[in-house]
Amino acid sequence: MPPLNFIIDEKKCTGCGACARDCPNDVIRRDDGKVGVTAESAAGCIECQHCLAVCPVGALSVFGLKPEDSFALAPEKLPTAAQMKLFLRGRRTVRQYAPDPVDKKIVAELLTDLAYAPTGCNDRALIFSTVRDRATMVKYLEKICGALTVAKRAGRDVPDGLWQWVECWEQNGVDHFFRGAPQLLLISLDAAKEPHTGVADVLIAGAYFELLATAAGLGVTWCGILSMVLNAAPELRPEFGLSPDGYFYALLFGKPLVRYARTVQRDHAARITELKV
Ligand SMILES: Cc1cc2nc3c(=O)[nH]c(=O)nc-3n(C[C@H](O)[C@H](O)[C@H](O)COP(=O)(O)O)c2cc1C
């Protein structure tokens, strides 16, 4: 952890205690209306920055970060519930892509924003790996088809669905694996950081990416098929920068060649139950 560097601007601090109340690990102690941390309590800090975020007067700095460098959260700048609802209902899996890649700056910004996705205990042990162009995607396709062919010939289990897609690509040039997408984001875990909730962290980051990329006008497809491929042909894992058993999920993305005119209509009677003890 970087040095906590917990600094209170005494001229601004009103002693309201909001920082201490919102600290998830009781790192911040309040004594006689004054807040502070001890060497012992600081050890429990998970670097969530809630103290910096919650202070109503911007009196608190941690890790050398200045509150004035954060975005102010004015309610009128946030999307309304109705806007969020339309956006979420209108989001679709895109399976038609332009071959040219998305501007590198846009991708870099999206990946930077993924740092704002929640992770268990604020572990942030995620690794984001990208494929940047269609030519590289096609090289991966060739490797996938080659490896699945070898696996099938060796009598290993290759699900029929996967094998049909190998044939589609090799015989007709139709790419069901990557849906013709020019780019891929693979989210994996830094095992050395021993994340508490690694699988959830990966999937939450994927969902954030899907929504952020959609909001930026891009198309996204969750690529569950790559998980199936790497189960059937684990020898390909190093080609994707993956350890033999580390968890990952992949998402395809690019400029969409399809626009949806309306939302779909899902089951309104979601299964909702009330738990009681
Ligand atoms: C975890 C996950 C994995 C998926 N894997 C694939 C995939 O490999 N290929 C594909 O074309 N779609 C994939 N999808 C997209 C689903 O088929 C799609 O979300 C579903 O049909 C509903 O359509 P919608 O996303 O437009 O609402 C995946 C979706 C999820 C959530």
PDB file of C-alpha atoms and ligand atoms in Angstrom:
ATOM      1  CA  MET A   1       0.000   0.000   0.000  1.00  0.00           C
ATOM      2  CA  PRO A   2       1.297   3.528  -0.756  1.00  0.00           C
ATOM      3  CA  PRO A   3       1.781   5.755   2.339  1.00  0.00           C
ATOM      4  CA  LEU A   4      -1.679   6.704   3.686  1.00  0.00           C
ATOM      5  CA  ASN A   5      -0.631  10.308   4.212  1.00  0.00           C
ATOM      6  CA  PHE A   6      -3.881  11.160   6.024  1.00  0.00           C
ATOM      7  CA  ILE A   7      -4.108  14.962   6.111  1.00  0.00           C
ATOM      8  CA  ILE A   8      -6.908  17.103   7.498  1.00  0.00           C
ATOM      9  CA  ASP A   9      -7.167  20.752   6.542  1.00  0.00           C
ATOM     10  CA  GLU A  10      -8.038  22.077   9.990  1.00  0.00           C
ATOM     11  CA  LYS A  11      -9.307  25.357   8.516  1.00  0.00           C
ATOM     12  CA  LYS A  12     -11.978  23.507   6.544  1.00  0.00           C
ATOM     13  CA  CYS A  13     -12.790  20.538   8.793  1.00  0.00           C
ATOM     14  CA  THR A  14     -16.028  21.017  10.747  1.00  0.00           C
ATOM     15  CA  GLY A  15     -15.486  17.883  12.834  1.00  0.00           C
ATOM     16  CA  CYS A  16     -18.733  16.364  11.490  1.00  0.00           C
ATOM     17  CA  GLY A  17     -17.251  12.855  11.615  1.00  0.00           C
ATOM     18  CA  ALA A  18     -18.626  11.811   8.193  1.00  0.00           C
ATOM     19  CA  CYS A  19     -15.214  10.351   7.278  1.00  0.00           C
ATOM     20  CA  ALA A  20     -15.041   8.221  10.434  1.00  0.00           C
ATOM     21  CA  ARG A  21     -18.634   6.998  10.051  1.00  0.00           C
ATOM     22  CA  ASP A  22     -18.117   5.948   6.430  1.00  0.00           C
ATOM     23  CA  CYS A  23     -14.763   4.187   6.920  1.00  0.00           C
ATOM     24  CA  PRO A  24     -15.447   0.459   6.388  1.00  0.00           C
ATOM     25  CA  ASN A  25     -12.643  -0.665   8.706  1.00  0.00           C
ATOM     26  CA  ASP A  26     -12.729   1.928  11.506  1.00  0.00           C
ATOM     27  CA  VAL A  27      -9.371   3.268  10.400  1.00  0.00           C
ATOM     28  CA  ILE A  28     -10.419   6.837  11.232  1.00  0.00           C
ATOM     29  CA  ARG A  29     -10.877   7.605  14.902  1.00  0.00           C
ATOM     30  CA  ARG A  30     -12.796  10.588  16.274  1.00  0.00           C
ATOM     31  CA  ASP A  31     -11.686  12.072  19.524  1.00  0.00           C
ATOM     32  CA  ASP A  32     -12.975  15.346  20.982  1.00  0.00           C
ATOM     33  CA  GLY A  33     -14.454  16.327  17.598  1.00  0.00           C
ATOM     34  CA  LYS A  34     -11.102  15.752  15.887  1.00  0.00           C
ATOM     35  CA  VAL A  35     -10.493  12.950  13.409  1.00  0.00           C
ATOM     36  CA  GLY A  36      -7.230  11.135  12.845  1.00  0.00           C
ATOM     37  CA  VAL A  37      -5.608   7.758  12.293  1.00  0.00           C
ATOM     38  CA  THR A  38      -3.114   5.826  14.361  1.00  0.00           C
ATOM     39  CA  ALA A  39      -0.296   3.672  13.010  1.00  0.00           C
ATOM     40  CA  GLU A  40      -2.247   0.662  14.239  1.00  0.00           C
ATOM     41  CA  SER A  41      -5.623   1.648  12.729  1.00  0.00           C
ATOM     42  CA  ALA A  42      -3.999   2.663   9.422  1.00  0.00           C
ATOM     43  CA  ALA A  43      -3.019  -0.971   8.876  1.00  0.00           C
ATOM     44  CA  GLY A  44      -6.708  -1.722   8.214  1.00  0.00           C
ATOM     45  CA  CYS A  45      -6.991   0.791   5.353  1.00  0.00           C
ATOM     46  CA  ILE A  46      -8.166  -0.751   2.062  1.00  0.00           C
ATOM     47  CA  GLU A  47      -7.469   2.414   0.048  1.00  0.00           C
ATOM     48  CA  CYS A  48     -11.146   2.877  -0.846  1.00  0.00           C
ATOM     49  CA  GLN A  49     -10.922   6.690  -0.480  1.00  0.00           C
ATOM     50  CA  HIS A  50     -14.429   6.876   0.976  1.00  0.00           C
ATOM     51  CA  CYS A  51     -13.124   9.416   3.504  1.00  0.00           C
ATOM     52  CA  LEU A  52     -11.946  11.709   0.721  1.00  0.00           C
ATOM     53  CA  ALA A  53     -15.186  11.206  -1.224  1.00  0.00           C
ATOM     54  CA  VAL A  54     -17.622  11.740   1.650  1.00  0.00           C
ATOM     55  CA  CYS A  55     -16.127  14.854   3.272  1.00  0.00           C
ATOM     56  CA  PRO A  56     -18.720  17.564   2.564  1.00  0.00           C
ATOM     57  CA  VAL A  57     -16.186  20.390   2.708  1.00  0.00           C
ATOM     58  CA  GLY A  58     -13.229  18.770   0.947  1.00  0.00           C
ATOM     59  CA  ALA A  59     -11.035  18.942   4.029  1.00  0.00           C
ATOM     60  CA  LEU A  60      -9.460  15.512   3.779  1.00  0.00           C
ATOM     61  CA  SER A  61      -6.591  14.209   1.684  1.00  0.00           C
ATOM     62  CA  VAL A  62      -5.192  10.669   1.531  1.00  0.00           C
ATOM     63  CA  PHE A  63      -2.368   9.160  -0.558  1.00  0.00           C
ATOM     64  CA  GLY A  64      -1.417  12.671  -1.674  1.00  0.00           C
ATOM     65  CA  LEU A  65      -4.751  13.047  -3.509  1.00  0.00           C
ATOM     66  CA  LYS A  66      -6.436  16.434  -3.386  1.00  0.00           C
ATOM     67  CA  PRO A  67     -10.244  16.495  -3.020  1.00  0.00           C
ATOM     68  CA  GLU A  68     -10.456  19.309  -5.587  1.00  0.00           C
ATOM     69  CA  ASP A  69      -9.052  16.930  -8.231  1.00  0.00           C
ATOM     70  CA  SER A  70     -12.105  14.648  -7.888  1.00  0.00           C
ATOM     71  CA  PHE A  71     -15.248  15.212  -9.983  1.00  0.00           C
ATOM     72  CA  ALA A  72     -17.912  16.986  -7.931  1.00  0.00           C
ATOM     73  CA  LEU A  73     -21.066  14.855  -7.739  1.00  0.00           C
ATOM     74  CA  ALA A  74     -23.757  17.374  -8.598  1.00  0.00           C
ATOM     75  CA  PRO A  75     -27.095  15.514  -8.885  1.00  0.00           C
ATOM     76  CA  GLU A  76     -28.035  17.367 -12.095  1.00  0.00           C
ATOM     77  CA  LYS A  77     -24.933  15.928 -13.815  1.00  0.00           C
ATOM     78  CA  LEU A  78     -25.919  12.323 -13.165  1.00  0.00           C
ATOM     79  CA  PRO A  79     -28.240  10.314 -15.451  1.00  0.00           C
ATOM     80  CA  THR A  80     -31.794  10.078 -14.182  1.00  0.00           C
ATOM     81  CA  ALA A  81     -33.360   6.749 -13.211  1.00  0.00           C
ATOM     82  CA  ALA A  82     -35.499   6.906 -16.376  1.00  0.00           C
ATOM     83  CA  GLN A  83     -32.410   7.484 -18.539  1.00  0.00           C
ATOM     84  CA  MET A  84     -30.583   4.588 -16.883  1.00  0.00           C
ATOM     85  CA  LYS A  85     -33.586   2.333 -17.361  1.00  0.00           C
ATOM     86  CA  LEU A  86     -33.850   3.102 -21.083  1.00  0.00           C
ATOM     87  CA  PHE A  87     -30.085   2.686 -21.500  1.00  0.00           C
ATOM     88  CA  LEU A  88     -30.054  -0.700 -19.722  1.00  0.00           C
ATOM     89  CA  ARG A  89     -33.111  -1.989 -21.546  1.00  0.00           C
ATOM     90  CA  GLY A  90     -31.750  -0.770 -24.864  1.00  0.00           C
ATOM     91  CA  ARG A  91     -28.269  -2.284 -24.462  1.00  0.00           C
ATOM     92  CA  ARG A  92     -27.841  -5.224 -26.832  1.00  0.00           C
ATOM     93  CA  THR A  93     -25.215  -7.789 -27.613  1.00  0.00           C
ATOM     94  CA  VAL A  94     -23.718  -6.630 -30.903  1.00  0.00           C
ATOM     95  CA  ARG A  95     -22.679  -9.260 -33.442  1.00  0.00           C
ATOM     96  CA  GLN A  96     -21.988  -7.104 -36.486  1.00  0.00           C
ATOM     97  CA  TYR A  97     -18.783  -5.102 -36.509  1.00  0.00           C
ATOM     98  CA  ALA A  98     -16.848  -2.765 -38.781  1.00  0.00           C
ATOM     99  CA  PRO A  99     -13.380  -4.269 -39.353  1.00  0.00           C
ATOM    100  CA  ASP A 100     -11.402  -1.164 -38.387  1.00  0.00           C
ATOM    101  CA  PRO A 101     -10.402  -0.745 -34.752  1.00  0.00           C
ATOM    102  CA  VAL A 102     -11.667   1.772 -32.246  1.00  0.00           C
ATOM    103  CA  ASP A 103      -9.454   4.813 -31.644  1.00  0.00           C
ATOM    104  CA  LYS A 104      -6.737   3.859 -29.136  1.00  0.00           C
ATOM    105  CA  LYS A 105      -7.509   6.901 -26.975  1.00  0.00           C
ATOM    106  CA  ILE A 106     -11.145   5.841 -26.570  1.00  0.00           C
ATOM    107  CA  VAL A 107     -10.074   2.333 -25.545  1.00  0.00           C
ATOM    108  CA  ALA A 108      -7.485   3.726 -23.118  1.00  0.00           C
ATOM    109  CA  GLU A 109     -10.135   5.938 -21.514  1.00  0.00           C
ATOM    110  CA  LEU A 110     -12.581   3.035 -21.154  1.00  0.00           C
ATOM    111  CA  LEU A 111      -9.915   0.899 -19.503  1.00  0.00           C
ATOM    112  CA  THR A 112      -8.988   3.726 -17.147  1.00  0.00           C
ATOM    113  CA  ASP A 113     -12.635   3.997 -16.134  1.00  0.00           C
ATOM    114  CA  LEU A 114     -12.675   0.285 -15.268  1.00  0.00           C
ATOM    115  CA  ALA A 115     -10.574   1.204 -12.228  1.00  0.00           C
ATOM    116  CA  TYR A 116     -13.866   2.531 -10.816  1.00  0.00           C
ATOM    117  CA  ALA A 117     -15.549  -0.896 -10.871  1.00  0.00           C
ATOM    118  CA  PRO A 118     -15.890  -2.298  -7.349  1.00  0.00           C
ATOM    119  CA  THR A 119     -13.689  -5.221  -6.266  1.00  0.00           C
ATOM    120  CA  GLY A 120     -13.962  -7.258  -3.053  1.00  0.00           C
ATOM    121  CA  CYS A 121     -11.945  -5.567  -0.263  1.00  0.00           C
ATOM    122  CA  ASN A 122     -10.938  -3.079  -2.967  1.00  0.00           C
ATOM    123  CA  ASP A 123      -8.314  -5.613  -4.120  1.00  0.00           C
ATOM    124  CA  ARG A 124      -8.079  -4.269  -7.701  1.00  0.00           C
ATOM    125  CA  ALA A 125      -6.142  -7.347  -8.793  1.00  0.00           C
ATOM    126  CA  LEU A 126      -7.478  -7.247 -12.340  1.00  0.00           C
ATOM    127  CA  ILE A 127      -5.382  -7.451 -15.476  1.00  0.00           C
ATOM    128  CA  PHE A 128      -6.820  -6.007 -18.699  1.00  0.00           C
ATOM    129  CA  SER A 129      -5.324  -7.431 -21.898  1.00  0.00           C
ATOM    130  CA  THR A 130      -6.461  -6.295 -25.318  1.00  0.00           C
ATOM    131  CA  VAL A 131      -6.250  -7.437 -28.908  1.00  0.00           C
ATOM    132  CA  ARG A 132      -6.058  -4.321 -31.024  1.00  0.00           C
ATOM    133  CA  ASP A 133      -6.907  -5.255 -34.584  1.00  0.00           C
ATOM    134  CA  ARG A 134      -8.794  -7.671 -36.755  1.00  0.00           C
ATOM    135  CA  ALA A 135      -5.614  -9.155 -38.269  1.00  0.00           C
ATOM    136  CA  THR A 136      -4.548 -10.345 -34.803  1.00  0.00           C
ATOM    137  CA  MET A 137      -8.060 -11.622 -34.103  1.00  0.00           C
ATOM    138  CA  VAL A 138      -7.843 -13.692 -37.298  1.00  0.00           C
ATOM    139  CA  LYS A 139      -4.468 -15.103 -36.186  1.00  0.00           C
ATOM    140  CA  TYR A 140      -6.116 -16.160 -32.933  1.00  0.00           C
ATOM    141  CA  LEU A 141      -8.993 -17.697 -34.898  1.00  0.00           C
ATOM    142  CA  GLU A 142      -6.523 -19.758 -36.902  1.00  0.00           C
ATOM    143  CA  LYS A 143      -4.806 -20.920 -33.726  1.00  0.00           C
ATOM    144  CA  ILE A 144      -8.151 -21.831 -32.155  1.00  0.00           C
ATOM    145  CA  CYS A 145      -9.258 -23.829 -35.199  1.00  0.00           C
ATOM    146  CA  GLY A 146      -5.840 -25.525 -35.392  1.00  0.00           C
ATOM    147  CA  ALA A 147      -5.841 -26.474 -31.711  1.00  0.00           C
ATOM    148  CA  LEU A 148      -9.447 -27.756 -31.780  1.00  0.00           C
ATOM    149  CA  THR A 149      -8.627 -29.850 -34.862  1.00  0.00           C
ATOM    150  CA  VAL A 150      -5.624 -31.406 -33.102  1.00  0.00           C
ATOM    151  CA  ALA A 151      -7.727 -32.012 -29.973  1.00  0.00           C
ATOM    152  CA  LYS A 152     -10.526 -33.665 -31.958  1.00  0.00           C
ATOM    153  CA  ARG A 153      -8.098 -35.883 -33.885  1.00  0.00           C
ATOM    154  CA  ALA A 154      -6.502 -36.923 -30.602  1.00  0.00           C
ATOM    155  CA  GLY A 155      -9.924 -38.056 -29.396  1.00  0.00           C
ATOM    156  CA  ARG A 156     -10.234 -35.275 -26.818  1.00  0.00           C
ATOM    157  CA  ASP A 157     -13.635 -33.838 -25.998  1.00  0.00           C
ATOM    158  CA  VAL A 158     -14.497 -30.982 -28.384  1.00  0.00           C
ATOM    159  CA  PRO A 159     -18.168 -29.969 -27.986  1.00  0.00           C
ATOM    160  CA  ASP A 160     -20.137 -30.292 -31.247  1.00  0.00           C
ATOM    161  CA  GLY A 161     -21.121 -26.636 -31.153  1.00  0.00           C
ATOM    162  CA  LEU A 162     -17.459 -25.603 -31.134  1.00  0.00           C
ATOM    163  CA  TRP A 163     -16.595 -27.984 -33.910  1.00  0.00           C
ATOM    164  CA  GLN A 164     -19.396 -26.648 -36.134  1.00  0.00           C
ATOM    165  CA  TRP A 165     -17.952 -23.172 -35.701  1.00  0.00           C
ATOM    166  CA  VAL A 166     -14.497 -24.409 -36.733  1.00  0.00           C
ATOM    167  CA  GLU A 167     -16.083 -25.741 -39.932  1.00  0.00           C
ATOM    168  CA  CYS A 168     -18.007 -22.489 -40.503  1.00  0.00           C
ATOM    169  CA  TRP A 169     -14.763 -20.518 -40.325  1.00  0.00           C
ATOM    170  CA  GLU A 170     -12.643 -22.906 -42.376  1.00  0.00           C
ATOM    171  CA  GLN A 171     -15.236 -23.632 -45.058  1.00  0.00           C
ATOM    172  CA  ASN A 172     -17.167 -20.355 -45.318  1.00  0.00           C
ATOM    173  CA  GLY A 173     -15.032 -17.750 -43.564  1.00  0.00           C
ATOM    174  CA  VAL A 174     -17.907 -17.098 -41.126  1.00  0.00           C
ATOM    175  CA  ASP A 175     -16.565 -16.128 -37.709  1.00  0.00           C
ATOM    176  CA  HIS A 176     -18.954 -17.258 -34.981  1.00  0.00           C
ATOM    177  CA  PHE A 177     -16.137 -17.325 -32.424  1.00  0.00           C
ATOM    178  CA  PHE A 178     -15.380 -13.629 -32.476  1.00  0.00           C
ATOM    179  CA  ARG A 179     -18.401 -12.411 -34.463  1.00  0.00           C
ATOM    180  CA  GLY A 180     -16.102 -10.550 -36.823  1.00  0.00           C
ATOM    181  CA  ALA A 181     -15.059  -8.165 -34.015  1.00  0.00           C
ATOM    182  CA  PRO A 182     -11.772  -6.325 -34.509  1.00  0.00           C
ATOM    183  CA  GLN A 183     -10.908  -6.196 -30.814  1.00  0.00           C
ATOM    184  CA  LEU A 184     -11.027  -8.196 -27.643  1.00  0.00           C
ATOM    185  CA  LEU A 185     -10.680  -7.371 -23.963  1.00  0.00           C
ATOM    186  CA  LEU A 186      -9.568 -10.197 -21.727  1.00  0.00           C
ATOM    187  CA  ILE A 187      -9.950  -9.610 -18.002  1.00  0.00           C
ATOM    188  CA  SER A 188      -7.909 -11.864 -15.735  1.00  0.00           C
ATOM    189  CA  LEU A 189      -6.540 -11.861 -12.203  1.00  0.00           C
ATOM    190  CA  ASP A 190      -3.167 -11.116 -10.701  1.00  0.00           C
ATOM    191  CA  ALA A 191      -2.952 -14.260  -8.550  1.00  0.00           C
ATOM    192  CA  ALA A 192       0.014 -12.829  -6.615  1.00  0.00           C
ATOM    193  CA  LYS A 193      -2.426 -10.321  -5.075  1.00  0.00           C
ATOM    194  CA  GLU A 194      -4.622 -13.196  -3.819  1.00  0.00           C
ATOM    195  CA  PRO A 195      -7.926 -11.443  -4.540  1.00  0.00           C
ATOM    196  CA  HIS A 196     -10.742 -12.210  -2.090  1.00  0.00           C
ATOM    197  CA  THR A 197     -13.543 -12.276  -4.692  1.00  0.00           C
ATOM    198  CA  GLY A 198     -11.650 -12.680  -7.949  1.00  0.00           C
ATOM    199  CA  VAL A 199     -14.361 -14.299 -10.101  1.00  0.00           C
ATOM    200  CA  ALA A 200     -16.939 -11.682  -9.157  1.00  0.00           C
ATOM    201  CA  ASP A 201     -14.393  -8.897  -9.692  1.00  0.00           C
ATOM    202  CA  VAL A 202     -13.664 -10.074 -13.246  1.00  0.00           C
ATOM    203  CA  LEU A 203     -17.345 -10.311 -14.170  1.00  0.00           C
ATOM    204  CA  ILE A 204     -18.257  -6.981 -12.605  1.00  0.00           C
ATOM    205  CA  ALA A 205     -15.439  -5.278 -14.541  1.00  0.00           C
ATOM    206  CA  GLY A 206     -16.747  -6.966 -17.699  1.00  0.00           C
ATOM    207  CA  ALA A 207     -20.239  -5.629 -17.071  1.00  0.00           C
ATOM    208  CA  TYR A 208     -18.850  -2.133 -16.451  1.00  0.00           C
ATOM    209  CA  PHE A 209     -16.920  -2.365 -19.698  1.00  0.00           C
ATOM    210  CA  GLU A 210     -19.984  -3.458 -21.632  1.00  0.00           C
ATOM    211  CA  LEU A 211     -22.005  -0.516 -20.318  1.00  0.00           C
ATOM    212  CA  LEU A 212     -19.264   2.090 -20.651  1.00  0.00           C
ATOM    213  CA  ALA A 213     -18.389   0.962 -24.177  1.00  0.00           C
ATOM    214  CA  THR A 214     -22.060   0.941 -25.182  1.00  0.00           C
ATOM    215  CA  ALA A 215     -22.443   4.465 -23.788  1.00  0.00           C
ATOM    216  CA  ALA A 216     -19.425   5.465 -25.917  1.00  0.00           C
ATOM    217  CA  GLY A 217     -21.240   4.224 -29.033  1.00  0.00           C
ATOM    218  CA  LEU A 218     -19.317   0.938 -29.335  1.00  0.00           C
ATOM    219  CA  GLY A 219     -20.627  -2.595 -29.736  1.00  0.00           C
ATOM    220  CA  VAL A 220     -19.757  -5.350 -27.240  1.00  0.00           C
ATOM    221  CA  THR A 221     -20.207  -9.143 -27.147  1.00  0.00           C
ATOM    222  CA  TRP A 222     -19.432 -11.227 -24.092  1.00  0.00           C
ATOM    223  CA  CYS A 223     -17.192 -13.986 -25.420  1.00  0.00           C
ATOM    224  CA  GLY A 224     -18.202 -17.036 -23.390  1.00  0.00           C
ATOM    225  CA  ILE A 225     -17.130 -19.121 -26.323  1.00  0.00           C
ATOM    226  CA  LEU A 226     -13.477 -18.324 -25.594  1.00  0.00           C
ATOM    227  CA  SER A 227     -13.867 -19.921 -22.165  1.00  0.00           C
ATOM    228  CA  MET A 228     -15.250 -23.046 -23.862  1.00  0.00           C
ATOM    229  CA  VAL A 229     -12.387 -23.040 -26.365  1.00  0.00           C
ATOM    230  CA  LEU A 230      -9.752 -22.779 -23.652  1.00  0.00           C
ATOM    231  CA  ASN A 231     -11.420 -25.558 -21.679  1.00  0.00           C
ATOM    232  CA  ALA A 232     -11.258 -27.796 -24.759  1.00  0.00           C
ATOM    233  CA  ALA A 233      -7.749 -26.654 -25.720  1.00  0.00           C
ATOM    234  CA  PRO A 234      -5.990 -25.404 -22.555  1.00  0.00           C
ATOM    235  CA  GLU A 235      -2.647 -25.469 -24.366  1.00  0.00           C
ATOM    236  CA  LEU A 236      -3.796 -22.178 -25.966  1.00  0.00           C
ATOM    237  CA  ARG A 237      -3.968 -20.364 -22.622  1.00  0.00           C
ATOM    238  CA  PRO A 238      -0.393 -19.003 -22.779  1.00  0.00           C
ATOM    239  CA  GLU A 239      -1.188 -17.505 -26.213  1.00  0.00           C
ATOM    240  CA  PHE A 240      -3.719 -15.329 -24.361  1.00  0.00           C
ATOM    241  CA  GLY A 241      -1.266 -14.515 -21.571  1.00  0.00           C
ATOM    242  CA  LEU A 242      -3.119 -16.788 -19.149  1.00  0.00           C
ATOM    243  CA  SER A 243      -1.694 -19.046 -16.449  1.00  0.00           C
ATOM    244  CA  PRO A 244      -2.815 -22.707 -16.557  1.00  0.00           C
ATOM    245  CA  ASP A 245      -5.754 -22.241 -14.178  1.00  0.00           C
ATOM    246  CA  GLY A 246      -6.304 -18.505 -13.609  1.00  0.00           C
ATOM    247  CA  TYR A 247      -9.860 -17.220 -14.031  1.00  0.00           C
ATOM    248  CA  PHE A 248     -10.661 -14.894 -16.929  1.00  0.00           C
ATOM    249  CA  TYR A 249     -13.474 -13.632 -19.075  1.00  0.00           C
ATOM    250  CA  ALA A 250     -13.303 -12.071 -22.524  1.00  0.00           C
ATOM    251  CA  LEU A 251     -15.422  -9.474 -24.289  1.00  0.00           C
ATOM    252  CA  LEU A 252     -15.366  -8.587 -27.973  1.00  0.00           C
ATOM    253  CA  PHE A 253     -15.805  -5.002 -29.034  1.00  0.00           C
ATOM    254  CA  GLY A 254     -15.601  -2.620 -31.949  1.00  0.00           C
ATOM    255  CA  LYS A 255     -17.600  -0.159 -34.003  1.00  0.00           C
ATOM    256  CA  PRO A 256     -21.087  -1.574 -34.415  1.00  0.00           C
ATOM    257  CA  LEU A 257     -22.666  -2.108 -37.836  1.00  0.00           C
ATOM    258  CA  VAL A 258     -26.109  -2.468 -36.336  1.00  0.00           C
ATOM    259  CA  ARG A 259     -28.376  -0.056 -34.528  1.00  0.00           C
ATOM    260  CA  TYR A 260     -31.360  -1.176 -32.492  1.00  0.00           C
ATOM    261  CA  ALA A 261     -34.498   0.876 -32.934  1.00  0.00           C
ATOM    262  CA  ARG A 262     -36.247  -0.276 -29.779  1.00  0.00           C
ATOM    263  CA  THR A 263     -35.806  -2.302 -26.613  1.00  0.00           C
ATOM    264  CA  VAL A 264     -36.622  -5.998 -26.375  1.00  0.00           C
ATOM    265  CA  GLN A 265     -39.482  -6.985 -24.058  1.00  0.00           C
ATOM    266  CA  ARG A 266     -38.433  -9.205 -21.207  1.00  0.00           C
ATOM    267  CA  ASP A 267     -40.390 -11.118 -18.660  1.00  0.00           C
ATOM    268  CA  HIS A 268     -41.771  -8.454 -16.341  1.00  0.00           C
ATOM    269  CA  ALA A 269     -42.563 -11.009 -13.673  1.00  0.00           C
ATOM    270  CA  ALA A 270     -38.961 -11.601 -12.623  1.00  0.00           C
ATOM    271  CA  ARG A 271     -38.677 -14.296 -10.011  1.00  0.00           C
ATOM    272  CA  ILE A 272     -38.684 -12.341  -6.796  1.00  0.00           C
ATOM    273  CA  THR A 273     -38.901 -14.015  -3.419  1.00  0.00           C
ATOM    274  CA  GLU A 274     -38.775 -12.636   0.053  1.00  0.00           C
ATOM    275  CA  LEU A 275     -36.402 -14.263   2.502  1.00  0.00           C
ATOM    276  CA  LYS A 276     -37.525 -14.585   6.084  1.00  0.00           C
ATOM    277  CA  VAL A 277     -35.954 -16.048   9.195  1.00  0.00           C
TER     278      VAL A 277
HETATM  279  C1  LIG B   1     -21.441 -14.469 -19.804  1.00  0.00           C
HETATM  280  C2  LIG B   1     -21.958 -14.330 -21.221  1.00  0.00           C
HETATM  281  C3  LIG B   1     -21.333 -14.990 -22.256  1.00  0.00           C
HETATM  282  C4  LIG B   1     -21.759 -14.809 -23.574  1.00  0.00           C
HETATM  283  N1  LIG B   1     -21.070 -15.403 -24.590  1.00  0.00           N
HETATM  284  C5  LIG B   1     -21.432 -15.146 -25.871  1.00  0.00           C
HETATM  285  C6  LIG B   1     -20.667 -15.655 -26.957  1.00  0.00           C
HETATM  286  O1  LIG B   1     -19.669 -16.353 -26.791  1.00  0.00           O
HETATM  287  N2  LIG B   1     -21.063 -15.359 -28.222  1.00  0.00           N
HETATM  288  C7  LIG B   1     -22.170 -14.580 -28.476  1.00  0.00           C
HETATM  289  O2  LIG B   1     -22.472 -14.324 -29.635  1.00  0.00           O
HETATM  290  N3  LIG B   1     -22.921 -14.070 -27.444  1.00  0.00           N
HETATM  291  C8  LIG B   1     -22.566 -14.329 -26.175  1.00  0.00           C
HETATM  292  N4  LIG B   1     -23.315 -13.803 -25.131  1.00  0.00           N
HETATM  293  C9  LIG B   1     -24.464 -12.937 -25.418  1.00  0.00           C
HETATM  294  C10 LIG B   1     -25.823 -13.576 -25.025  1.00  0.00           C
HETATM  295  O3  LIG B   1     -26.167 -14.546 -25.962  1.00  0.00           O
HETATM  296  C11 LIG B   1     -26.827 -12.418 -24.959  1.00  0.00           C
HETATM  297  O4  LIG B   1     -26.509 -11.611 -23.858  1.00  0.00           O
HETATM  298  C12 LIG B   1     -28.258 -12.907 -24.811  1.00  0.00           C
HETATM  299  O5  LIG B   1     -28.655 -13.631 -25.952  1.00  0.00           O
HETATM  300  C13 LIG B   1     -29.239 -11.744 -24.618  1.00  0.00           C
HETATM  301  O6  LIG B   1     -29.126 -10.773 -25.654  1.00  0.00           O
HETATM  302  P1  LIG B   1     -28.803  -9.245 -25.281  1.00  0.00           P
HETATM  303  O7  LIG B   1     -27.438  -9.205 -24.657  1.00  0.00           O
HETATM  304  O8  LIG B   1     -28.856  -8.504 -26.571  1.00  0.00           O
HETATM  305  O9  LIG B   1     -29.843  -8.794 -24.295  1.00  0.00           O
HETATM  306  C14 LIG B   1     -22.895 -13.988 -23.833  1.00  0.00           C
HETATM  307  C15 LIG B   1     -23.526 -13.340 -22.771  1.00  0.00           C
HETATM  308  C16 LIG B   1     -23.066 -13.486 -21.489  1.00  0.00           C
HETATM  309  C17 LIG B   1     -23.750 -12.734 -20.374  1.00  0.00           C
END
